């Protein structure tokens, strides 16, 4: 809502306060101010000029040489390109030195050899937007009324000598969507009682509205109030300057005196009005009802609207003539030929208007006011004021009487509240008198004789209903700066992260210590990326109405997002990229249920793990570097013994020979592998390694309590074994044979050499392991170890056809 | 006396030889030569059988003196040689300490997580719990339970990604509060919680809008909680995030789930309040929204709003990070450019 300070001064004395200070006070006590504009600051030197002569410049197709009188005997020569400039007009002249809002600085110049000492301005050049400029002034200079005083300042004529305060009105304060509402609000802030002019209708008693029209409503819920007045013997003229000026400056385009008055009254009272061309109605009955299926209406903008029973319509002779509260119909709208106007002022159910405006995409100043609620006390007052003004401006007459359906009466509300409740909620120590004074500033009557306090709320503040609303009014007018700052005094319970939250944090620190940086990617992605890398065989959760294909489905894996990040960085010369991400993936359950949200940990690594330096050669990330990070993480979680890595070829996005399913307690919980070289090439990536793990399942796992184990005092005995086996034999196969046949003293097995090549038969590999035997209770005897070791070697030969070396 | 002279001569000889020894090996050889079982001292003593019983103790004493003296000489020389050897070794081992060290590559926490953890820690210290909820929610918990029924005009304030007509991506973390409220047992104490997490809005991504961002909301419900307590809590938060000198100011605002509702500004940390480009010349920066929990919100969770009340507040870590570090494009947080992220490695 854009508020003219001059207009506001019609209700309040604002002579003692600067507009910027007023704006500050409004922000701190009432409604947020977005912006204060003072156009006069830069446009001071615009004058009213009288065009004395305007002649075409011979060798130009549109330029004219004009002589403009700018007061007393002073005239200047100005070259003007506007098609509508003519001798005799009063115009707005910018003299050299003026800087226009578009940045143009006026200078003396010569055009086509003709001296130009200024500029005749259009409204757009003065900062008005195309959408508010009157249609006939759109393509040329703005022409002032003929009685404008030559040589005087031009700004007052177009309202630019004013200050404008842009209010950002929240949905609860729709009462301030009118100048009168703002008057009440600013009055409360400044502790002044606003004064509003009385409106008297001088109607023609020789006729009654009944002879012209009758109104009815189908449903009192939809239309609790519907009122109509008739204005006759009209001439539809252009609005006077004062009215055009007020409208343009708050963002509404002047059209004609009838439409302008309806807009003006809406701005003053917050009550939307609609004017029908009475002569275009077919009969004398207006009925408000829900639209029928298959009905349609051509609205003011010329578009044919298909209607349905969600829409409320104004009908005449059985046909819709307007979309209630949203937009009028084309056939009944006021034209310059209109002589009789039927003027509507009504209250429509907000949700019906909202639905219609939304479904037809027809939001307007009027529909949004219906949606947010109206001051029921001024429905008729606004109608009276508008009718009289239309009559005055168009030399017509208001027909006596109001045609109406009125099922509700504006009523005051009473809210009772104890002083204690106010002080308890705010942490203040206000006394009753202070509260009563604050209520008086708002114009609310109070009854203090009976405790608790009873506050009477007029209909103009329909947002106030409960104790908390009164507390809010007290708090803001008393001043938030005067509320003390304390801390809750309740019993203190220590706050702590849950063990799982703690582990998530430990995991972050661990991954960062291992050289991976945290990434945060978008959860919404393309349909394909949402599915990629996921073994969950359901479709991703998709948005009902996505804004773009890029963000239409919820990810089922973190890896696509991480790969995008890797690709982005590699494309920008970041050779080494190592990311981890902890985030949710989403698995659809069924149509009307919430999806499962699972927290995953994923990583993507490419490029040098160690960069070449004066001591070492470059070493790229490989499968085992990444696996080592995870193995260490499993140690941190205390689940190493329950983890296994099993070769898998089921991920089509991963290298079939370099991918393992990660299993915990023999359940698949994740994957580690190399990005499929074909996909890597598509993304211009070198070898890239990925992992992803269901973190929820691992962090939720029951763990044994950690108990310190004594440091071993009996030395272990070591034995090395080297052998040749088929290259298809896995390290895991060797381990399980050793575990099963190693005897009870075998405590640790470590691979220390793996070789394939020249000296080994093709299809075979040589492996060497170091074994540690240990008895926790006593020193082991050589013979015991030797016996077990021999058994183990035999088992390797028997089970794996190993050739011991 | 012959033997005594022999012993003396032996000592003199040993002195010369030990002095001439070049390394520890020679020292050891000399030790064996003189003091060994078959060494020269022993050798001389073999002549004891020819010495008169009277002289024996004298010779014996002399022999011990010579033995001791040679031992000392050997030890001294050994020590000297060992020291030389060590010095030589150290000289050989000297390196260029100005050569670069081996790189230790660590990763860093995302700047948004840093902000979130910092706020979590502050509130954990004040006895709050951290509660995360689902990112996909029902319309009921996301809107109706925070006092935004169907067709409420304020629903326009938050454009929403719907999955079905009932299921949506949460537009704020408030549903976590609603779900926690209805489960909390006030017999076990007050409810003090913060809920950090991702939220989603139907916005076109640009420098200041993101369809995905983060939010942290806080909620305290108990008997006797006042707006002054809210103010004090937020003052602490502002000072923790933006510096000890910061002040806050509350302005009236509107949120459907609080009443009174306020917008909270913090005095500009860049200019201290004089006015600059960060605070758009106002001296104040809007950082969060807050208010006293609306009685309807409590009643919908089955809590007696006559007995219990409290406050709620909400802020955006993305916005805080942008303000604090002068980041002018919110998309940077989700692009994961390492060059951007690495700037926030510095903690000091
Ligand atoms: Zn500043």
Short mmCIF file of N, CA and C in Angstrom, two decimals, chain A residues 27-30 32 170-172 351 354 363 424-427 466 468-469 472 480-481 483-491 493 495-497 501 505 508-509 512 515-524 541-545 547 551 554-555 565 568-569 572 574 576-579 584 586 591-595 597 614-615, chain B residues 99-100 102 105-110 113 117 120-121 124 127-128 130 132-137 151-154 156-157 161-164 167 169 190 192 200 202-205 211-212 222 224-229 231-233 235-236 249-254 259-262 292 294 333-339 341:
data_model
loop_
_atom_site.label_atom_id
_atom_site.label_comp_id
_atom_site.label_asym_id
_atom_site.label_seq_id
_atom_site.Cartn_x
_atom_site.Cartn_y
_atom_site.Cartn_z
N UNK A 27 7.26 1.89 11.16
CA UNK A 27 7.96 0.61 11.14
C UNK A 27 8.12 0.02 12.54
N UNK A 28 8.50 0.87 13.49
CA UNK A 28 8.79 0.36 14.83
C UNK A 28 7.54 0.04 15.64
N UNK A 29 6.42 0.70 15.34
CA UNK A 29 5.24 0.43 16.16
C UNK A 29 4.12 -0.26 15.40
N UNK A 30 4.16 -0.22 14.08
CA UNK A 30 2.99 -0.74 13.40
C UNK A 30 3.28 -1.64 12.24
N UNK A 32 5.57 -2.53 8.64
CA UNK A 32 6.89 -2.35 8.04
C UNK A 32 6.82 -1.42 6.83
N UNK A 170 1.07 -6.93 6.16
CA UNK A 170 0.95 -8.38 6.40
C UNK A 170 -0.54 -8.77 6.39
N UNK A 171 -0.84 -10.05 6.16
CA UNK A 171 -2.24 -10.45 5.98
C UNK A 171 -3.15 -10.10 7.16
N UNK A 172 -2.58 -9.98 8.36
CA UNK A 172 -3.42 -9.70 9.53
C UNK A 172 -3.79 -8.23 9.63
N UNK A 351 -13.18 -16.73 0.91
CA UNK A 351 -12.59 -17.92 0.29
C UNK A 351 -13.12 -18.15 -1.13
N UNK A 354 -11.23 -15.75 -3.30
CA UNK A 354 -9.85 -16.22 -3.40
C UNK A 354 -9.73 -17.33 -4.44
N UNK A 363 -5.78 -11.76 -10.04
CA UNK A 363 -5.62 -11.05 -8.78
C UNK A 363 -5.71 -9.55 -9.02
N UNK A 424 2.33 -10.78 32.40
CA UNK A 424 2.92 -12.11 32.41
C UNK A 424 3.46 -12.50 31.05
N UNK A 425 2.73 -12.12 30.03
CA UNK A 425 3.15 -12.50 28.68
C UNK A 425 4.31 -11.66 28.20
N UNK A 426 4.28 -10.38 28.56
CA UNK A 426 5.30 -9.48 28.02
C UNK A 426 6.51 -9.34 28.92
N UNK A 427 6.37 -9.72 30.18
CA UNK A 427 7.49 -9.52 31.10
C UNK A 427 7.60 -8.06 31.51
N UNK A 466 -8.85 -12.08 20.17
CA UNK A 466 -8.53 -12.80 21.40
C UNK A 466 -7.54 -12.00 22.26
N UNK A 468 -4.51 -12.51 23.04
CA UNK A 468 -3.18 -12.33 22.46
C UNK A 468 -3.14 -11.14 21.51
N UNK A 469 -4.30 -10.87 20.82
CA UNK A 469 -4.35 -9.73 19.90
C UNK A 469 -4.22 -8.42 20.67
N UNK A 472 -0.69 -7.93 21.79
CA UNK A 472 0.15 -7.44 20.70
C UNK A 472 0.00 -5.92 20.52
N UNK A 480 8.42 -2.08 21.82
CA UNK A 480 9.21 -3.28 22.10
C UNK A 480 10.54 -2.93 22.74
N UNK A 481 11.01 -1.70 22.48
CA UNK A 481 12.31 -1.32 23.06
C UNK A 481 12.20 -1.20 24.57
N UNK A 483 10.50 -3.29 26.47
CA UNK A 483 10.37 -4.60 27.11
C UNK A 483 11.77 -5.04 27.55
N UNK A 484 11.91 -5.48 28.81
CA UNK A 484 13.25 -5.85 29.28
C UNK A 484 13.77 -7.10 28.58
N UNK A 485 15.07 -7.38 28.72
CA UNK A 485 15.67 -8.59 28.16
C UNK A 485 16.10 -9.50 29.30
N UNK A 486 15.46 -10.67 29.38
CA UNK A 486 15.79 -11.64 30.43
C UNK A 486 15.97 -13.01 29.79
N UNK A 487 16.27 -14.02 30.59
CA UNK A 487 16.32 -15.39 30.07
C UNK A 487 15.30 -16.24 30.82
N UNK A 488 14.78 -17.29 30.19
CA UNK A 488 13.79 -18.13 30.87
C UNK A 488 14.33 -18.61 32.22
N UNK A 489 13.44 -18.56 33.22
CA UNK A 489 13.91 -18.93 34.55
C UNK A 489 13.46 -20.34 34.93
N UNK A 490 13.19 -21.18 33.97
CA UNK A 490 12.70 -22.52 34.31
C UNK A 490 13.84 -23.44 34.74
N UNK A 491 13.46 -24.58 35.29
CA UNK A 491 14.47 -25.52 35.77
C UNK A 491 15.41 -25.86 34.61
N UNK A 493 17.61 -28.14 32.48
CA UNK A 493 17.93 -29.51 32.12
C UNK A 493 19.09 -29.39 31.13
N UNK A 495 21.26 -29.59 28.00
CA UNK A 495 20.94 -29.91 26.61
C UNK A 495 22.08 -30.71 26.04
N UNK A 496 21.77 -31.72 25.26
CA UNK A 496 22.87 -32.45 24.63
C UNK A 496 22.39 -33.07 23.34
N UNK A 497 23.35 -33.33 22.48
CA UNK A 497 23.02 -34.01 21.24
C UNK A 497 22.68 -35.45 21.57
N UNK A 501 23.11 -37.96 16.79
CA UNK A 501 23.53 -36.65 16.31
C UNK A 501 25.03 -36.45 16.55
N UNK A 505 28.08 -35.81 13.77
CA UNK A 505 29.14 -34.78 13.85
C UNK A 505 30.53 -35.42 13.80
N UNK A 508 31.39 -36.28 10.33
CA UNK A 508 31.83 -35.11 9.55
C UNK A 508 33.30 -34.83 9.82
N UNK A 509 33.65 -34.76 11.13
CA UNK A 509 35.04 -34.45 11.47
C UNK A 509 35.97 -35.53 10.92
N UNK A 512 36.41 -35.13 7.14
CA UNK A 512 37.23 -33.94 6.87
C UNK A 512 38.70 -34.23 7.20
N UNK A 515 40.40 -35.90 4.54
CA UNK A 515 40.67 -35.11 3.34
C UNK A 515 39.46 -34.83 2.47
N UNK A 516 38.26 -35.17 2.94
CA UNK A 516 37.06 -34.91 2.14
C UNK A 516 36.36 -33.67 2.66
N UNK A 517 35.86 -32.85 1.73
CA UNK A 517 35.12 -31.66 2.12
C UNK A 517 33.63 -31.92 2.03
N UNK A 518 32.89 -31.22 2.89
CA UNK A 518 31.44 -31.43 2.90
C UNK A 518 30.77 -30.67 1.76
N UNK A 519 29.92 -31.35 1.05
CA UNK A 519 29.11 -30.71 0.01
C UNK A 519 27.66 -30.72 0.46
N UNK A 520 26.90 -29.74 0.01
CA UNK A 520 25.45 -29.76 0.22
C UNK A 520 24.82 -29.54 -1.16
N UNK A 521 24.11 -30.55 -1.64
CA UNK A 521 23.54 -30.47 -2.99
C UNK A 521 22.03 -30.34 -2.89
N UNK A 522 21.41 -30.14 -4.05
CA UNK A 522 19.95 -30.04 -4.09
C UNK A 522 19.32 -31.42 -3.96
N UNK A 523 18.26 -31.50 -3.18
CA UNK A 523 17.53 -32.76 -3.05
C UNK A 523 16.61 -32.98 -4.24
N UNK A 524 16.19 -31.89 -4.86
CA UNK A 524 15.32 -32.00 -6.05
C UNK A 524 16.21 -32.02 -7.28
N UNK A 541 10.04 -40.04 -5.80
CA UNK A 541 8.93 -39.17 -5.42
C UNK A 541 8.99 -37.94 -6.31
N UNK A 542 7.87 -37.65 -6.98
CA UNK A 542 7.90 -36.54 -7.94
C UNK A 542 6.98 -35.40 -7.51
N UNK A 543 7.38 -34.19 -7.86
CA UNK A 543 6.54 -33.03 -7.58
C UNK A 543 5.31 -33.07 -8.47
N UNK A 544 4.21 -32.57 -7.91
CA UNK A 544 2.96 -32.54 -8.64
C UNK A 544 3.05 -31.54 -9.78
N UNK A 545 3.75 -30.43 -9.54
CA UNK A 545 3.75 -29.33 -10.49
C UNK A 545 5.11 -28.66 -10.41
N UNK A 547 8.67 -26.73 -11.22
CA UNK A 547 8.96 -25.49 -11.92
C UNK A 547 9.85 -25.74 -13.12
N UNK A 551 14.55 -29.74 -11.49
CA UNK A 551 14.21 -29.99 -10.09
C UNK A 551 12.80 -30.54 -10.00
N UNK A 554 12.63 -36.16 -6.15
CA UNK A 554 13.49 -36.22 -4.97
C UNK A 554 14.52 -37.33 -5.13
N UNK A 555 15.76 -37.04 -4.83
CA UNK A 555 16.86 -37.97 -5.05
C UNK A 555 16.69 -39.24 -4.22
N UNK A 565 28.85 -32.03 -8.71
CA UNK A 565 29.82 -31.16 -8.03
C UNK A 565 31.24 -31.44 -8.50
N UNK A 568 31.69 -30.10 -12.00
CA UNK A 568 31.77 -28.63 -11.96
C UNK A 568 33.19 -28.20 -11.59
N UNK A 569 33.76 -28.86 -10.58
CA UNK A 569 35.08 -28.46 -10.11
C UNK A 569 36.19 -28.84 -11.09
N UNK A 572 36.66 -26.63 -13.82
CA UNK A 572 37.27 -25.35 -13.46
C UNK A 572 38.68 -25.53 -12.91
N UNK A 574 40.05 -27.57 -10.93
CA UNK A 574 40.34 -28.16 -9.62
C UNK A 574 40.64 -29.63 -9.86
N UNK A 576 42.14 -32.04 -7.93
CA UNK A 576 41.80 -32.96 -6.85
C UNK A 576 40.44 -32.58 -6.30
N UNK A 577 39.52 -33.49 -6.39
CA UNK A 577 38.21 -33.23 -5.82
C UNK A 577 37.85 -34.37 -4.88
N UNK A 578 37.54 -34.07 -3.67
CA UNK A 578 37.14 -35.09 -2.70
C UNK A 578 36.01 -34.53 -1.86
N UNK A 579 34.81 -35.04 -2.10
CA UNK A 579 33.63 -34.54 -1.40
C UNK A 579 32.96 -35.66 -0.62
N UNK A 584 19.52 -36.54 3.11
CA UNK A 584 18.39 -37.46 3.00
C UNK A 584 18.22 -37.95 1.57
N UNK A 586 15.04 -40.23 -0.56
CA UNK A 586 13.61 -40.38 -0.37
C UNK A 586 13.10 -41.60 -1.14
N UNK A 591 0.96 -43.80 -2.68
CA UNK A 591 0.54 -42.48 -3.09
C UNK A 591 0.22 -41.50 -1.99
N UNK A 592 -0.51 -41.96 -0.99
CA UNK A 592 -0.92 -40.98 0.00
C UNK A 592 -0.21 -41.08 1.33
N UNK A 593 0.99 -41.63 1.27
CA UNK A 593 1.79 -41.71 2.48
C UNK A 593 3.07 -40.92 2.33
N UNK A 594 3.60 -40.49 3.45
CA UNK A 594 4.89 -39.80 3.40
C UNK A 594 5.96 -40.78 2.96
N UNK A 595 6.90 -40.36 2.14
CA UNK A 595 7.97 -41.27 1.73
C UNK A 595 8.89 -41.57 2.91
N UNK A 597 12.35 -41.37 4.56
CA UNK A 597 13.52 -40.50 4.42
C UNK A 597 14.68 -41.19 5.12
N UNK A 614 58.55 -32.55 -4.14
CA UNK A 614 59.99 -32.78 -4.28
C UNK A 614 60.42 -34.11 -3.71
N UNK A 615 59.55 -34.79 -2.97
CA UNK A 615 59.89 -36.09 -2.42
C UNK A 615 59.15 -37.25 -3.06
N UNK B 99 63.08 -26.49 3.41
CA UNK B 99 62.32 -27.16 2.35
C UNK B 99 60.87 -27.30 2.79
N UNK B 100 59.91 -27.32 1.81
CA UNK B 100 58.49 -27.40 2.20
C UNK B 100 58.15 -28.72 2.89
N UNK B 102 55.55 -31.91 4.07
CA UNK B 102 54.64 -32.78 3.32
C UNK B 102 53.21 -32.31 3.55
N UNK B 105 46.36 -33.08 3.65
CA UNK B 105 45.14 -32.56 3.04
C UNK B 105 43.94 -32.90 3.90
N UNK B 106 43.31 -31.87 4.46
CA UNK B 106 42.08 -32.11 5.20
C UNK B 106 40.95 -31.45 4.45
N UNK B 107 39.75 -31.93 4.67
CA UNK B 107 38.59 -31.30 4.06
C UNK B 107 38.01 -30.30 5.03
N UNK B 108 36.97 -29.57 4.59
CA UNK B 108 36.37 -28.66 5.57
C UNK B 108 34.86 -28.79 5.60
N UNK B 109 34.32 -28.38 6.74
CA UNK B 109 32.88 -28.37 6.93
C UNK B 109 32.26 -27.29 6.06
N UNK B 110 31.16 -27.59 5.44
CA UNK B 110 30.43 -26.61 4.64
C UNK B 110 30.07 -25.41 5.52
N UNK B 113 26.89 -25.61 7.45
CA UNK B 113 26.95 -26.52 8.60
C UNK B 113 27.69 -25.86 9.76
N UNK B 117 25.99 -25.58 13.29
CA UNK B 117 26.58 -26.19 14.49
C UNK B 117 26.85 -25.14 15.57
N UNK B 120 23.55 -24.48 17.11
CA UNK B 120 23.18 -25.65 17.93
C UNK B 120 23.92 -25.63 19.26
N UNK B 121 25.23 -25.37 19.19
CA UNK B 121 26.05 -25.39 20.41
C UNK B 121 25.60 -24.33 21.41
N UNK B 124 22.35 -25.69 22.85
CA UNK B 124 22.61 -26.87 23.70
C UNK B 124 23.10 -26.39 25.07
N UNK B 127 20.41 -25.55 27.42
CA UNK B 127 19.48 -26.61 27.79
C UNK B 127 18.44 -26.97 26.74
N UNK B 128 18.68 -26.59 25.50
CA UNK B 128 17.73 -26.96 24.43
C UNK B 128 18.12 -28.33 23.87
N UNK B 130 18.15 -30.65 20.25
CA UNK B 130 18.15 -30.46 18.80
C UNK B 130 17.25 -31.55 18.21
N UNK B 132 15.47 -32.95 14.67
CA UNK B 132 15.33 -32.85 13.23
C UNK B 132 14.06 -33.60 12.82
N UNK B 133 13.42 -33.12 11.81
CA UNK B 133 12.20 -33.80 11.37
C UNK B 133 12.28 -34.17 9.91
N UNK B 134 11.15 -34.63 9.40
CA UNK B 134 11.10 -35.05 7.99
C UNK B 134 11.07 -33.83 7.08
N UNK B 135 11.66 -33.97 5.89
CA UNK B 135 11.64 -32.88 4.92
C UNK B 135 10.38 -32.92 4.07
N UNK B 136 9.79 -34.10 3.97
CA UNK B 136 8.51 -34.21 3.29
C UNK B 136 7.44 -34.32 4.38
N UNK B 137 6.43 -33.49 4.28
CA UNK B 137 5.45 -33.39 5.35
C UNK B 137 4.03 -33.40 4.79
N UNK B 151 -7.06 -21.90 2.46
CA UNK B 151 -7.63 -20.62 2.07
C UNK B 151 -7.26 -19.46 2.97
N UNK B 152 -6.31 -19.66 3.88
CA UNK B 152 -5.83 -18.53 4.68
C UNK B 152 -4.99 -17.64 3.77
N UNK B 153 -5.27 -16.32 3.78
CA UNK B 153 -4.53 -15.46 2.85
C UNK B 153 -3.01 -15.55 3.03
N UNK B 154 -2.56 -15.86 4.24
CA UNK B 154 -1.12 -15.90 4.48
C UNK B 154 -0.45 -17.08 3.81
N UNK B 156 -0.28 -17.51 0.86
CA UNK B 156 0.42 -16.95 -0.30
C UNK B 156 1.84 -16.55 0.02
N UNK B 157 2.12 -16.34 1.31
CA UNK B 157 3.45 -15.90 1.69
C UNK B 157 4.47 -17.00 1.40
N UNK B 161 5.98 -26.53 -2.86
CA UNK B 161 6.10 -27.68 -3.76
C UNK B 161 5.20 -28.79 -3.23
N UNK B 162 4.15 -29.09 -3.96
CA UNK B 162 3.28 -30.18 -3.55
C UNK B 162 3.67 -31.47 -4.27
N UNK B 163 3.49 -32.59 -3.58
CA UNK B 163 3.70 -33.90 -4.18
C UNK B 163 2.34 -34.51 -4.49
N UNK B 164 1.46 -34.44 -3.53
CA UNK B 164 0.04 -34.70 -3.78
C UNK B 164 -0.69 -33.53 -3.12
N UNK B 167 0.45 -33.92 0.50
CA UNK B 167 1.86 -34.11 0.85
C UNK B 167 2.71 -33.07 0.14
N UNK B 169 6.72 -30.64 0.24
CA UNK B 169 8.05 -30.41 0.81
C UNK B 169 7.89 -29.30 1.84
N UNK B 190 10.09 -28.43 31.10
CA UNK B 190 9.70 -27.57 29.98
C UNK B 190 10.17 -28.13 28.65
N UNK B 192 12.18 -27.22 25.45
CA UNK B 192 13.13 -26.25 24.87
C UNK B 192 13.81 -26.94 23.71
N UNK B 200 12.00 -25.99 1.68
CA UNK B 200 11.84 -25.81 0.23
C UNK B 200 10.74 -24.80 -0.08
N UNK B 202 8.72 -22.77 -3.54
CA UNK B 202 8.56 -22.68 -5.00
C UNK B 202 9.06 -21.35 -5.49
N UNK B 203 10.36 -21.22 -5.57
CA UNK B 203 10.99 -19.97 -6.00
C UNK B 203 11.93 -20.26 -7.15
N UNK B 204 12.05 -19.32 -8.05
CA UNK B 204 13.05 -19.45 -9.10
C UNK B 204 14.40 -19.06 -8.51
N UNK B 205 15.40 -19.90 -8.73
CA UNK B 205 16.72 -19.62 -8.16
C UNK B 205 17.33 -18.37 -8.78
N UNK B 211 15.35 -22.42 -4.21
CA UNK B 211 14.20 -23.29 -3.96
C UNK B 211 14.49 -24.21 -2.78
N UNK B 212 15.77 -24.32 -2.41
CA UNK B 212 16.14 -25.11 -1.23
C UNK B 212 17.04 -24.24 -0.35
N UNK B 222 6.60 -23.39 28.50
CA UNK B 222 6.60 -23.70 29.93
C UNK B 222 5.57 -22.77 30.58
N UNK B 224 5.05 -19.46 32.74
CA UNK B 224 5.82 -18.25 33.04
C UNK B 224 6.95 -17.91 32.07
N UNK B 225 6.72 -18.12 30.81
CA UNK B 225 7.70 -17.65 29.82
C UNK B 225 7.20 -16.30 29.29
N UNK B 226 8.07 -15.32 29.23
CA UNK B 226 7.63 -13.99 28.82
C UNK B 226 8.33 -13.55 27.53
N UNK B 227 7.78 -12.47 26.97
CA UNK B 227 8.39 -11.89 25.78
C UNK B 227 9.77 -11.32 26.12
N UNK B 228 9.95 -10.91 27.37
CA UNK B 228 11.26 -10.43 27.81
C UNK B 228 12.29 -11.57 27.70
N UNK B 229 11.84 -12.80 28.02
CA UNK B 229 12.74 -13.95 27.90
C UNK B 229 13.14 -14.17 26.43
N UNK B 231 13.30 -11.84 24.17
CA UNK B 231 14.21 -10.76 23.81
C UNK B 231 15.63 -11.06 24.32
N UNK B 232 15.72 -11.52 25.56
CA UNK B 232 17.03 -11.83 26.13
C UNK B 232 17.72 -12.95 25.38
N UNK B 233 16.94 -13.97 25.02
CA UNK B 233 17.50 -15.12 24.30
C UNK B 233 18.04 -14.69 22.93
N UNK B 235 18.93 -11.72 22.03
CA UNK B 235 20.07 -10.82 22.20
C UNK B 235 21.36 -11.64 22.29
N UNK B 236 21.29 -12.71 23.09
CA UNK B 236 22.43 -13.62 23.22
C UNK B 236 22.82 -14.21 21.88
N UNK B 249 16.72 -5.09 17.89
CA UNK B 249 15.49 -4.31 18.02
C UNK B 249 14.35 -5.13 17.46
N UNK B 250 13.21 -5.04 18.12
CA UNK B 250 12.03 -5.81 17.71
C UNK B 250 11.03 -4.87 17.04
N UNK B 251 10.46 -5.35 15.93
CA UNK B 251 9.43 -4.58 15.23
C UNK B 251 8.21 -5.46 15.07
N UNK B 252 7.02 -4.85 15.06
CA UNK B 252 5.82 -5.66 14.88
C UNK B 252 5.84 -6.36 13.52
N UNK B 253 5.35 -7.57 13.50
CA UNK B 253 5.26 -8.28 12.24
C UNK B 253 4.10 -9.28 12.34
N UNK B 254 4.07 -10.19 11.42
CA UNK B 254 2.97 -11.16 11.44
C UNK B 254 3.45 -12.54 11.06
N UNK B 259 1.79 -14.69 18.33
CA UNK B 259 1.04 -13.47 18.60
C UNK B 259 1.40 -13.03 20.00
N UNK B 260 2.01 -11.90 20.24
CA UNK B 260 2.52 -10.98 19.22
C UNK B 260 3.65 -11.60 18.40
N UNK B 261 3.78 -11.07 17.16
CA UNK B 261 4.86 -11.49 16.28
C UNK B 261 5.80 -10.32 16.07
N UNK B 262 7.07 -10.62 15.99
CA UNK B 262 8.03 -9.54 15.75
C UNK B 262 9.07 -9.95 14.72
N UNK B 292 5.43 -14.74 20.43
CA UNK B 292 4.90 -15.59 21.50
C UNK B 292 3.96 -16.60 20.85
N UNK B 294 1.21 -18.75 19.48
CA UNK B 294 -0.23 -18.49 19.41
C UNK B 294 -0.98 -19.55 20.22
N UNK B 333 26.08 -21.57 -2.19
CA UNK B 333 26.04 -22.57 -1.13
C UNK B 333 25.74 -23.97 -1.66
N UNK B 334 25.13 -24.05 -2.84
CA UNK B 334 24.70 -25.35 -3.36
C UNK B 334 25.45 -25.76 -4.62
N UNK B 335 26.37 -24.91 -5.05
CA UNK B 335 27.16 -25.19 -6.23
C UNK B 335 28.38 -26.03 -5.87
N UNK B 336 28.82 -25.91 -4.61
CA UNK B 336 29.95 -26.68 -4.09
C UNK B 336 31.23 -26.50 -4.91
N UNK B 337 31.53 -25.27 -5.22
CA UNK B 337 32.81 -24.95 -5.84
C UNK B 337 33.86 -24.96 -4.72
N UNK B 338 34.87 -25.84 -4.90
CA UNK B 338 35.87 -25.99 -3.83
C UNK B 338 36.55 -24.67 -3.49
N UNK B 339 36.73 -23.84 -4.52
CA UNK B 339 37.42 -22.57 -4.27
C UNK B 339 36.58 -21.67 -3.35
N UNK B 341 34.18 -23.00 -1.12
CA UNK B 341 34.05 -23.66 0.19
C UNK B 341 35.32 -23.55 1.02
#
